PDB file of C-alpha atoms in Angstrom:
ATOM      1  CA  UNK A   1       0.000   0.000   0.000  1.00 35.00           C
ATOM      2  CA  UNK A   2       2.986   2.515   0.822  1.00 39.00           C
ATOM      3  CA  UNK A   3       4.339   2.219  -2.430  1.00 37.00           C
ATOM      4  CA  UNK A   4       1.124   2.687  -4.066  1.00 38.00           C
ATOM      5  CA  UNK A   5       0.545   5.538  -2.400  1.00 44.00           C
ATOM      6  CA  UNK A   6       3.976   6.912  -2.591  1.00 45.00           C
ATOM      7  CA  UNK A   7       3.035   6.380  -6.729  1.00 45.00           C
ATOM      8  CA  UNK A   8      -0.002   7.694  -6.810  1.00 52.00           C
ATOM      9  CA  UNK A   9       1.167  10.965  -4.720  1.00 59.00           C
ATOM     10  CA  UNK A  10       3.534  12.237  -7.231  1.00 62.00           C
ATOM     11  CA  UNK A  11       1.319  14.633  -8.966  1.00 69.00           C
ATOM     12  CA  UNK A  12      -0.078  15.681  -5.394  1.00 74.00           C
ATOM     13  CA  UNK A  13       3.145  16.531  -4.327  1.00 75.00           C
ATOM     14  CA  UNK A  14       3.747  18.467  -7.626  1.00 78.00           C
ATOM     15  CA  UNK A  15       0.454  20.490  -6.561  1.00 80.00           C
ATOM     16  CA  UNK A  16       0.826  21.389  -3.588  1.00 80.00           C
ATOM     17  CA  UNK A  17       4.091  23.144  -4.513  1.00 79.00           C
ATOM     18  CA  UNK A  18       3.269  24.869  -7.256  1.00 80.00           C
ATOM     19  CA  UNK A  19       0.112  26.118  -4.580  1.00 81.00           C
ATOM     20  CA  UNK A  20       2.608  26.756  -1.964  1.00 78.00           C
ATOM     21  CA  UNK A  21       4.658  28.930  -3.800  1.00 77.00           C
ATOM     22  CA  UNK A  22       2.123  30.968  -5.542  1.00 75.00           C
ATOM     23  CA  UNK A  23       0.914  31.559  -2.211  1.00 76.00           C
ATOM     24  CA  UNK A  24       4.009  32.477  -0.550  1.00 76.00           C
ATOM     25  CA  UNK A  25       4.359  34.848  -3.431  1.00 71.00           C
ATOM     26  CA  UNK A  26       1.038  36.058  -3.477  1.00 71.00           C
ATOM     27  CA  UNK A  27       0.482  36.535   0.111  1.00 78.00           C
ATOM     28  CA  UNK A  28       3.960  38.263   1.170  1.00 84.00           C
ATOM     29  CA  UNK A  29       3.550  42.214   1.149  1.00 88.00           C
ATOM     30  CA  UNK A  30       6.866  42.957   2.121  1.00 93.00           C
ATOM     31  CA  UNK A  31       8.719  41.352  -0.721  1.00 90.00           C
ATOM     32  CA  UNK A  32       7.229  43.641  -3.364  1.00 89.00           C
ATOM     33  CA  UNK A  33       8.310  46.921  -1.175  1.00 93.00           C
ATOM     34  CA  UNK A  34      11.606  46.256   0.277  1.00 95.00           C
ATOM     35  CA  UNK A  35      15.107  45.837  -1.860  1.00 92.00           C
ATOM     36  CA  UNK A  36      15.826  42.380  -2.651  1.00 92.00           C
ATOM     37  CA  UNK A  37      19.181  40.582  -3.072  1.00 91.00           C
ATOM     38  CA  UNK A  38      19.326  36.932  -4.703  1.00 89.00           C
ATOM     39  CA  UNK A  39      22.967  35.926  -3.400  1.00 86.00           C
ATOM     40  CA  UNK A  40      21.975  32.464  -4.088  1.00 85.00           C
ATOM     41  CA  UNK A  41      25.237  31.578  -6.637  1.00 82.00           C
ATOM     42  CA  UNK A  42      27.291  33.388  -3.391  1.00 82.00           C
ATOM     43  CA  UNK A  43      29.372  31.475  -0.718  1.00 82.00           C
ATOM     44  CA  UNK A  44      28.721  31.964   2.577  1.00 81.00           C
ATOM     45  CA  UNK A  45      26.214  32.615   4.898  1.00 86.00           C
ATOM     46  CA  UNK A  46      27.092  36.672   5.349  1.00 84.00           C
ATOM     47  CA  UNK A  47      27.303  38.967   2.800  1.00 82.00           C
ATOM     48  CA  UNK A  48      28.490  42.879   2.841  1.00 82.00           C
ATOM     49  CA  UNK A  49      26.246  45.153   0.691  1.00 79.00           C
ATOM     50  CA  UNK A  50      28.297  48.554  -0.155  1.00 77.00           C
ATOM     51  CA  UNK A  51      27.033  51.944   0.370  1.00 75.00           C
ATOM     52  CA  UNK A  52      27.714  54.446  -1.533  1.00 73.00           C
ATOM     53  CA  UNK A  53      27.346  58.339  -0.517  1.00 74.00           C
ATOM     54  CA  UNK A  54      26.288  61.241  -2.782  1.00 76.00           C
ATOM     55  CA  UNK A  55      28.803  63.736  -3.963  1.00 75.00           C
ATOM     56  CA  UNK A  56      28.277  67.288  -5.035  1.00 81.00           C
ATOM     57  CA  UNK A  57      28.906  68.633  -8.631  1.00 84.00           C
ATOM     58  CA  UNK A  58      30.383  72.095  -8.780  1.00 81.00           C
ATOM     59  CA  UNK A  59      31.007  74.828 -11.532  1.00 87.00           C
ATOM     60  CA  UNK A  60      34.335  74.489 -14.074  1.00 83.00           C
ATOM     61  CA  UNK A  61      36.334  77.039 -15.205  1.00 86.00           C
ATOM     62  CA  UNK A  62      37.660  76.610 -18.610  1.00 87.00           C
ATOM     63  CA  UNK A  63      41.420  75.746 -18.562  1.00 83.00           C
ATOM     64  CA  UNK A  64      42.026  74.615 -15.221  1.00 88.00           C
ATOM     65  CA  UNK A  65      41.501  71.035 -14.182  1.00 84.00           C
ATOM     66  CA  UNK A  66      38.859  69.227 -11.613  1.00 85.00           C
ATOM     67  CA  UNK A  67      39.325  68.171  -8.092  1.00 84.00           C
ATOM     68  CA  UNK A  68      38.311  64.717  -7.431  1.00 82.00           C
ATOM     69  CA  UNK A  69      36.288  63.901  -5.067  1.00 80.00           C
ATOM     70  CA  UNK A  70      36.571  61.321  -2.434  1.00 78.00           C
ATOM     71  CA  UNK A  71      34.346  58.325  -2.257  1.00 74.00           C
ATOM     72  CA  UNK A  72      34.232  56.161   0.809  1.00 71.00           C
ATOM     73  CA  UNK A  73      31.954  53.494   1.192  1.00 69.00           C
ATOM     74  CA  UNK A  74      30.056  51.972   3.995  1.00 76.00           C
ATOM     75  CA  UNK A  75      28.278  48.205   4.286  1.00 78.00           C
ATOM     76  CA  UNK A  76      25.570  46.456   5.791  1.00 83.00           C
ATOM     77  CA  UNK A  77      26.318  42.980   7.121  1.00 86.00           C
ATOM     78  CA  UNK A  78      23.510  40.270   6.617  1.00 88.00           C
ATOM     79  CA  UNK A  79      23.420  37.055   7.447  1.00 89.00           C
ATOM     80  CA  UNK A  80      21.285  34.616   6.364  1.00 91.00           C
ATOM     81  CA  UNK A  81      19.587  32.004   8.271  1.00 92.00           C
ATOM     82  CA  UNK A  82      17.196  29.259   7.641  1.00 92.00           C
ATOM     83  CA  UNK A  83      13.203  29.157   8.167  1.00 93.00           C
ATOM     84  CA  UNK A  84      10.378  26.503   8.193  1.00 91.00           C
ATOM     85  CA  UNK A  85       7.065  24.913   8.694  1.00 90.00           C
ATOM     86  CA  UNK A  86       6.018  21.586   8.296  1.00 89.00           C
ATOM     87  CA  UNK A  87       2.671  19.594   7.736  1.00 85.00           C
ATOM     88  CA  UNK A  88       2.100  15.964   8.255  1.00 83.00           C
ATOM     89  CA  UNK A  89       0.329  14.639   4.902  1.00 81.00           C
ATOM     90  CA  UNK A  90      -1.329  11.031   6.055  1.00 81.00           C
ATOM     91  CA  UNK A  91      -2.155   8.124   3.365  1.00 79.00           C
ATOM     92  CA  UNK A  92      -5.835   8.311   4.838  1.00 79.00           C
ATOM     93  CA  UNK A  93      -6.083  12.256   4.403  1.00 72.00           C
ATOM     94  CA  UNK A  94      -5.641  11.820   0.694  1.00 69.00           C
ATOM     95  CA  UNK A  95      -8.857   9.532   0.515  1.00 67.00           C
ATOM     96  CA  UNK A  96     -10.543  12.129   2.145  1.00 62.00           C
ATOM     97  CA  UNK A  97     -12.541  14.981   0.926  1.00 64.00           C
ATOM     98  CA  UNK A  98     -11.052  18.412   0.090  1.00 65.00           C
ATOM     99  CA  UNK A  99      -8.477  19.595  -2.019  1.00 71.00           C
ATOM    100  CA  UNK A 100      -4.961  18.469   0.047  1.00 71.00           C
ATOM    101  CA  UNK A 101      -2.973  19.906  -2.929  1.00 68.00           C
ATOM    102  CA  UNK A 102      -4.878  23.149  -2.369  1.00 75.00           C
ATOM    103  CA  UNK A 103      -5.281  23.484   0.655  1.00 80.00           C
ATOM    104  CA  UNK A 104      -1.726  21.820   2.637  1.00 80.00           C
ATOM    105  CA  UNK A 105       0.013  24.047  -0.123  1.00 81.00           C
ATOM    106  CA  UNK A 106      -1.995  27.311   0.780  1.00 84.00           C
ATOM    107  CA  UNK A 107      -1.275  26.225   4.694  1.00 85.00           C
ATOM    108  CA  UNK A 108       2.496  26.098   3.600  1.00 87.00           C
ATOM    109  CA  UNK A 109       2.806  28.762   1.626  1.00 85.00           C
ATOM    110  CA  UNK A 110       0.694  31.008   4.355  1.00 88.00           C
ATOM    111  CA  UNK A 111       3.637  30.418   6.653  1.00 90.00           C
ATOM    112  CA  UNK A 112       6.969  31.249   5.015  1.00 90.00           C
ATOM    113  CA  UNK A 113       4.965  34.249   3.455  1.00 90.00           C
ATOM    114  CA  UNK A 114       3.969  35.402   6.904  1.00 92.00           C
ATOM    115  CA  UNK A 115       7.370  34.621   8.570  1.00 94.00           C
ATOM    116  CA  UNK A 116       9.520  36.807   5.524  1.00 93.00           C
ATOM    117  CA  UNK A 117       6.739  39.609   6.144  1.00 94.00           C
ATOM    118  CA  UNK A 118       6.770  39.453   9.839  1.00 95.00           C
ATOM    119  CA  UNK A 119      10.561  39.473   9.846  1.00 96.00           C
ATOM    120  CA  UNK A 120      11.176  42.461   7.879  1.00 97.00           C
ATOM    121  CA  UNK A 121       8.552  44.241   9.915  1.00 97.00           C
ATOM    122  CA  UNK A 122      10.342  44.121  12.714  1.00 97.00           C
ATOM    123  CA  UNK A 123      12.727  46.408  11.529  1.00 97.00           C
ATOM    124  CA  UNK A 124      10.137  48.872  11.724  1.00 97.00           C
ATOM    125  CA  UNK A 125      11.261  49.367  14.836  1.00 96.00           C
ATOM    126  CA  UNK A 126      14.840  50.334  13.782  1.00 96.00           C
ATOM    127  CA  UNK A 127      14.144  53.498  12.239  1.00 97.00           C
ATOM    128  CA  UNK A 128      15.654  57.020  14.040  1.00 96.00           C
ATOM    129  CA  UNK A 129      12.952  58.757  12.745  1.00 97.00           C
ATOM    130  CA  UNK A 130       9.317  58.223  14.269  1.00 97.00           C
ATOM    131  CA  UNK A 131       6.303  59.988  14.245  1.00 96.00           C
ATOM    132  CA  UNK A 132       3.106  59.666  16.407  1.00 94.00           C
ATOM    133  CA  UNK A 133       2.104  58.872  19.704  1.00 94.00           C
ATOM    134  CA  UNK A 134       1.532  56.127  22.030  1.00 95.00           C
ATOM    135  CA  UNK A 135      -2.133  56.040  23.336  1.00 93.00           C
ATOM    136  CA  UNK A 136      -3.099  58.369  20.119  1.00 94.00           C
ATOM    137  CA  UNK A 137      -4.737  57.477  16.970  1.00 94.00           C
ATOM    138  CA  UNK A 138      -2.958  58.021  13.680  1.00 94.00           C
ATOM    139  CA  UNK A 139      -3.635  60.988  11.460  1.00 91.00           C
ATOM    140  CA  UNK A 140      -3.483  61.776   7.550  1.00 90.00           C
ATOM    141  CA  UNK A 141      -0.977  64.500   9.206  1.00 92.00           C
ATOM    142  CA  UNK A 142       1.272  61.850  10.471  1.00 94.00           C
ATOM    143  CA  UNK A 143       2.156  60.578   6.571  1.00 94.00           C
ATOM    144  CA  UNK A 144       2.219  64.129   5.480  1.00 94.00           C
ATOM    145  CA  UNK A 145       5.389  64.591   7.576  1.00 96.00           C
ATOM    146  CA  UNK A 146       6.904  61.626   7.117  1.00 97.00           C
ATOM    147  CA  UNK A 147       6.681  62.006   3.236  1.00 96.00           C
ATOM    148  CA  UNK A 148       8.071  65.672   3.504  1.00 96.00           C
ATOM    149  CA  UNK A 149      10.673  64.328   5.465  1.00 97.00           C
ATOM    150  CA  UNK A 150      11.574  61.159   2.802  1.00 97.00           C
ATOM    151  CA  UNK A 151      11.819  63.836   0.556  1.00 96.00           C
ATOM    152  CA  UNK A 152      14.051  66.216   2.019  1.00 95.00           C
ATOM    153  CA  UNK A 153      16.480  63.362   2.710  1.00 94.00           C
ATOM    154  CA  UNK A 154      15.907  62.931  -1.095  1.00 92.00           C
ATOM    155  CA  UNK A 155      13.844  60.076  -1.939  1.00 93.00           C
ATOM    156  CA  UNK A 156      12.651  60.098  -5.634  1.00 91.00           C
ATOM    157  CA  UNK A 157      11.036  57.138  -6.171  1.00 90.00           C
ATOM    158  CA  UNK A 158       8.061  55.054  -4.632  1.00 91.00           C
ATOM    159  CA  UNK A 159       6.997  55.799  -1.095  1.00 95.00           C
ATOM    160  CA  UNK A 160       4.648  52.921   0.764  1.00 94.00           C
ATOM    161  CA  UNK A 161       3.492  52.851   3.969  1.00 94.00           C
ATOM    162  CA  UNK A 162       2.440  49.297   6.278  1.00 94.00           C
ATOM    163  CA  UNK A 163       0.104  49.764   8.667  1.00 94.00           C
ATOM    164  CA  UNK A 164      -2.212  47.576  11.103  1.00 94.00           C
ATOM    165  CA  UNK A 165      -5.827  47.332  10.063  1.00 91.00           C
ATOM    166  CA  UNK A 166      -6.958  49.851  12.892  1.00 94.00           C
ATOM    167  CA  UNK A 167      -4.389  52.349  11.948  1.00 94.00           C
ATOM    168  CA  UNK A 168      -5.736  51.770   8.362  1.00 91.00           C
ATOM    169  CA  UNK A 169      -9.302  52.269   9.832  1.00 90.00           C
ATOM    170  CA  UNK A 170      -8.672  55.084  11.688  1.00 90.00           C
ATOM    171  CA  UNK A 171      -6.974  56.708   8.187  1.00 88.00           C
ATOM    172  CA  UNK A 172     -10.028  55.796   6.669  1.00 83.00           C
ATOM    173  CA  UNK A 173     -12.408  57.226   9.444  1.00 83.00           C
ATOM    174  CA  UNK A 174     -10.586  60.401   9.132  1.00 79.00           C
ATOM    175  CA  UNK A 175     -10.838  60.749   5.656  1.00 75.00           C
ATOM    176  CA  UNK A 176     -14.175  60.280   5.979  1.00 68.00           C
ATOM    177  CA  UNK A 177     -15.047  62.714   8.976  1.00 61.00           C
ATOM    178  CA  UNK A 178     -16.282  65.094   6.936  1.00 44.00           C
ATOM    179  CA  UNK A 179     -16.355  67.177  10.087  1.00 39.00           C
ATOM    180  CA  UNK A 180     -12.636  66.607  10.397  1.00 46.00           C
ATOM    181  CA  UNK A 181     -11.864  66.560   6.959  1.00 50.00           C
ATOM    182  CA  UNK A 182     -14.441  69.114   4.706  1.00 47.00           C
ATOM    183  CA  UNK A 183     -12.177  68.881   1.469  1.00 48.00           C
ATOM    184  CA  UNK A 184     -11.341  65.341   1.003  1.00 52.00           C
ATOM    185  CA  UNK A 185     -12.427  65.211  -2.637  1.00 55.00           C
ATOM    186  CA  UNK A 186     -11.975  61.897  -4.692  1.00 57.00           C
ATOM    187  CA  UNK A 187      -9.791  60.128  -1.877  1.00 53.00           C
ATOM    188  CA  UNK A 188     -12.588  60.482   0.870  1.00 52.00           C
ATOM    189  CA  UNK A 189     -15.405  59.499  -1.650  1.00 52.00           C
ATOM    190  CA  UNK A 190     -13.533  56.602  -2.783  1.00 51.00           C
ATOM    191  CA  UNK A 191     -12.654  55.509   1.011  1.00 45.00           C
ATOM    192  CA  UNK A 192     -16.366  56.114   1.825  1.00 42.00           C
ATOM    193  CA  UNK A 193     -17.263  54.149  -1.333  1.00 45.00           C
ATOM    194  CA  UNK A 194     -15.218  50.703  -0.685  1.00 42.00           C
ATOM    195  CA  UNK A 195     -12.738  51.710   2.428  1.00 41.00           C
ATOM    196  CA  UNK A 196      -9.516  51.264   0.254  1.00 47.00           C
ATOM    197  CA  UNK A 197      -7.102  54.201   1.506  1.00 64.00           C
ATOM    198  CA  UNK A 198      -5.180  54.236  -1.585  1.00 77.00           C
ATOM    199  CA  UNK A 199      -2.587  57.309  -1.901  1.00 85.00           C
ATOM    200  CA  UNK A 200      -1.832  59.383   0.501  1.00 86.00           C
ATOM    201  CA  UNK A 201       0.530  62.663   0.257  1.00 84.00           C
ATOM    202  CA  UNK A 202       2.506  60.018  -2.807  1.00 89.00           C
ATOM    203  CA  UNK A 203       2.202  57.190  -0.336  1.00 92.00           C
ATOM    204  CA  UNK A 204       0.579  53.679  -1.327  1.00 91.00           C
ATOM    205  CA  UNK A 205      -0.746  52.929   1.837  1.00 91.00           C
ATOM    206  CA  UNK A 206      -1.049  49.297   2.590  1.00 91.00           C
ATOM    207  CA  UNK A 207      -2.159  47.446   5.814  1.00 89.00           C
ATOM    208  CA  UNK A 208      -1.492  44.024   7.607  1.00 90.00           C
ATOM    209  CA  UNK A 209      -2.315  41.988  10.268  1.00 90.00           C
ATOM    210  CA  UNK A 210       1.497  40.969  11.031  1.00 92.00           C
ATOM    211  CA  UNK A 211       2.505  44.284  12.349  1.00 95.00           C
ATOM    212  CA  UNK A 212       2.571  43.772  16.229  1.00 94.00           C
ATOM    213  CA  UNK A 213       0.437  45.412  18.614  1.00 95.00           C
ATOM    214  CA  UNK A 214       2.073  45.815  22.221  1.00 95.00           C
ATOM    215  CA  UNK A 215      -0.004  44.980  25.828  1.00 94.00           C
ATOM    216  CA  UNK A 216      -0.568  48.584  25.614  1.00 94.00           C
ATOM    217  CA  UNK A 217      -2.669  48.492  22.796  1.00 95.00           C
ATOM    218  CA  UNK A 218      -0.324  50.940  20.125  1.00 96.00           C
ATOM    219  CA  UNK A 219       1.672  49.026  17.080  1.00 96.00           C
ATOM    220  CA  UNK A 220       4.365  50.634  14.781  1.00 97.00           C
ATOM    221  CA  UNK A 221       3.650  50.976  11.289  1.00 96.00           C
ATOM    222  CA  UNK A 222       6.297  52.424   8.613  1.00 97.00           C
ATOM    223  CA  UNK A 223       6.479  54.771   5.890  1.00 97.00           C
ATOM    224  CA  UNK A 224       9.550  53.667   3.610  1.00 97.00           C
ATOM    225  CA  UNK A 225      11.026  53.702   0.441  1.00 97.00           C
ATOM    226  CA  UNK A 226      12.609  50.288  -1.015  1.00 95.00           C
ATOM    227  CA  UNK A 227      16.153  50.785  -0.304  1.00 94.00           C
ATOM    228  CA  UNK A 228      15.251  51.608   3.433  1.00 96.00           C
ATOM    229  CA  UNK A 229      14.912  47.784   4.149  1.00 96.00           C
ATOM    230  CA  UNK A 230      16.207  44.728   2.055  1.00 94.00           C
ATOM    231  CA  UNK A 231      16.398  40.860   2.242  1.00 94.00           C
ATOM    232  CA  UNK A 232      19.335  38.756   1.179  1.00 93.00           C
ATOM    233  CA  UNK A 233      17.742  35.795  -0.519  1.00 91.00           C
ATOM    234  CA  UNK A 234      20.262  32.617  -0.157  1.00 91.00           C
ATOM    235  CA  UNK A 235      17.348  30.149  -1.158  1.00 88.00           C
ATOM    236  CA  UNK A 236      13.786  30.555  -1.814  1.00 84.00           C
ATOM    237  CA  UNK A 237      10.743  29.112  -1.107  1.00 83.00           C
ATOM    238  CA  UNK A 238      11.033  24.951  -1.610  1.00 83.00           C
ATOM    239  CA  UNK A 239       9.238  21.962  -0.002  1.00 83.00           C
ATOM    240  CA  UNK A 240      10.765  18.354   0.512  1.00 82.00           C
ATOM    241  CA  UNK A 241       8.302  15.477   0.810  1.00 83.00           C
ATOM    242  CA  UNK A 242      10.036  12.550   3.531  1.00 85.00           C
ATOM    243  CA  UNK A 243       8.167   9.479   3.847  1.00 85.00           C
ATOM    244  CA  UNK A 244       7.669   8.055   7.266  1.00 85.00           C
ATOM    245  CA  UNK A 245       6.430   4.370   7.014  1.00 87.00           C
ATOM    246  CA  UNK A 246       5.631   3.649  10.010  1.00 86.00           C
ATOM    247  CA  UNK A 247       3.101   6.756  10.673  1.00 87.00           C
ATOM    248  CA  UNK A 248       2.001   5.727   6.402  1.00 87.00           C
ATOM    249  CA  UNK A 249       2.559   9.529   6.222  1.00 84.00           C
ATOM    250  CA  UNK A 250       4.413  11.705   4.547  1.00 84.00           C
ATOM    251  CA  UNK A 251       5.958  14.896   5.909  1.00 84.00           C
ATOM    252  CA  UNK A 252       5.892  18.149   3.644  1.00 85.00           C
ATOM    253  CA  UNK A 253       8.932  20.767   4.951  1.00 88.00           C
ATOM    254  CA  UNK A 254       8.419  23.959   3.641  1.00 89.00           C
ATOM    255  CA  UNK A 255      11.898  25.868   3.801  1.00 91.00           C
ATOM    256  CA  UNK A 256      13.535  29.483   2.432  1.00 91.00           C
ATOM    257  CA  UNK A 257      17.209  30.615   3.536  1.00 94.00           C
ATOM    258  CA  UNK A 258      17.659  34.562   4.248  1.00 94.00           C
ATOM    259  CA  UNK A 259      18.011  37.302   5.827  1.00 95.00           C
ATOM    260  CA  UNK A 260      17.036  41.113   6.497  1.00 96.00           C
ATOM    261  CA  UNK A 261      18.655  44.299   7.336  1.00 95.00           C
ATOM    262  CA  UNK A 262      17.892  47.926   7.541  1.00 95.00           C
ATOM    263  CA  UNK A 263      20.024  49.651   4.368  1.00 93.00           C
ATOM    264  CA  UNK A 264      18.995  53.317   4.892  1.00 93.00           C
ATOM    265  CA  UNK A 265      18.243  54.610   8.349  1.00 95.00           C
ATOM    266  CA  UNK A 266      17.407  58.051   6.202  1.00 95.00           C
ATOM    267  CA  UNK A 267      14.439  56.430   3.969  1.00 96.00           C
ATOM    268  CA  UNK A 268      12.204  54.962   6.402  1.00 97.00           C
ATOM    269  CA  UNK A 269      10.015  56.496   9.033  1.00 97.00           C
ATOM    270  CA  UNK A 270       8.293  54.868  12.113  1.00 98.00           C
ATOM    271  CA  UNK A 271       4.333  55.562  12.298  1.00 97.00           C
ATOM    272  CA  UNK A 272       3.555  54.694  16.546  1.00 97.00           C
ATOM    273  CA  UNK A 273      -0.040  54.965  17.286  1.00 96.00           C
ATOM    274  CA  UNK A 274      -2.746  53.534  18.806  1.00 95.00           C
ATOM    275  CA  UNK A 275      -4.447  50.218  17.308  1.00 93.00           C
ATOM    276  CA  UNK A 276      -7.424  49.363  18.768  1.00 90.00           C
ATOM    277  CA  UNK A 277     -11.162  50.120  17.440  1.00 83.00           C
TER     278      UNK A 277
END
């Protein structure tokens, strides 16, 4: 009967990959904002990433010749590490109803994506810069300034905040306040219409239920451009099926090798505020 099964599962096992990593990829937020680094053809488990400052251009005067300027780079160490989940696939589950392919591959792929999101939202916490206040809910204001201040320390690019649901609700009941807010045009109708915050002062505002909140009932959000935080990708998202005869199981180990680092203290902001509703 093992072998039989073991036969028969081969397409399974194909399935619930291929559903596990959609899923991982699907379901992870954080990938798609932060700057990634595939150092999988790299040896070792640490790698330095270089820094490199901005210098100034000046004016030229015909005939005489340019000073050079000096360049000295810093690095960010990161080493990777390895993480995992595992689900026990028995010979009697497959002749059960459901979808196992479906649904143990959505249960896998739920977990590394939550761990590589969860893990690079901790460095939230990292950032110099903070705005808000314990005990107090989050404002429209509180983006406002930390875009202004992204941009003065010359971010061009995309800006994206992560936020708990209740922050994102209490963005959304202040857009809405007409009281609060009298001129909130298109954005307030269109959080009124279907509660999606969308854009806020050039910030794509996302929210997620990984961000932390604390006994005291406040979380920390982030507003951040990519090259604020990155992850060093040694080996993504894979799955290894190991028989185990005697339980006429198989076990399904969901593994990824990496790691995260803050790369620019100057292009993220910390959002503390109250989350509860």
């Amino acid at each position: 009967m093992a072998a039989t099964t073991s036969t028969t599962l081969d397409d399974l096992f194909v399935n619930i990959v291929a559903q596990a990593r959609f899923t991982a990829e699907e379901q992870s937020l954080m990938l798609g904002l932060v700057t990634m680094y595939n150092i999988q053809s790299q040896a070792g488990k640490t790698i330095q990433v270089p820094k490199y400052p901005a210098i100034a251009a000046a004016n030229l005067t015909e005939g005489t010749d340019m000073s050079s300027t000096t360049v000295s780079t810093s690095s960010v160490a990161v080493t990777v590490g390895e993480v995992g989940a595992q689900v026990l696939l028995t010979d009697m589950a497959t002749y059960g109803d459901g979808n196992p392919a479906v649904e143990l591959g959505t249960v896998l792929g739920n977990a590394i994506a939550t761990k590589i999101d969860t893990d690079l939202i901790a460095l939230f916490d990292g950032f110099s810069t903070s705005f808000g206040t314990a005990g107090a809910e989050i404002t429209v204001a509180d983006l406002f300034k930390a875009a202004a201040t992204l941009r003065s320390n010359k971010v061009t690019g995309a800006i994206n905040a992560v936020v708990h649901p209740f922050q994102a609700y209490q963005l959304k009941a202040n857009l809405t306040n007409t009281f609060a807010n009298p001129n909130g045009g298109d954005l307030q109708n269109e959080a009124m219409r279907n509660g999606y915050v969308g854009t806020i002062a050039g910030i794509n505002v996302y929210e997620s239920a990984n961000l932390t909140i604390d006994g005291s009932g406040d979380t920390k959000g982030a507003v951040f451009a990519p090259e604020a935080l990155m992850i060093a990708m040694k080996r993504d998202f894979n799955i290894a099926p190991q028989r185990d005869e005697s339980l006429r199981a198989f076990e399904l180990n969901a593994t990824a090798v990496y790691g995260v680092a803050e790369l620019d203290d100057a292009f993220g902001v910390e959002i503390l505020s109250d989350a509860t509703i």
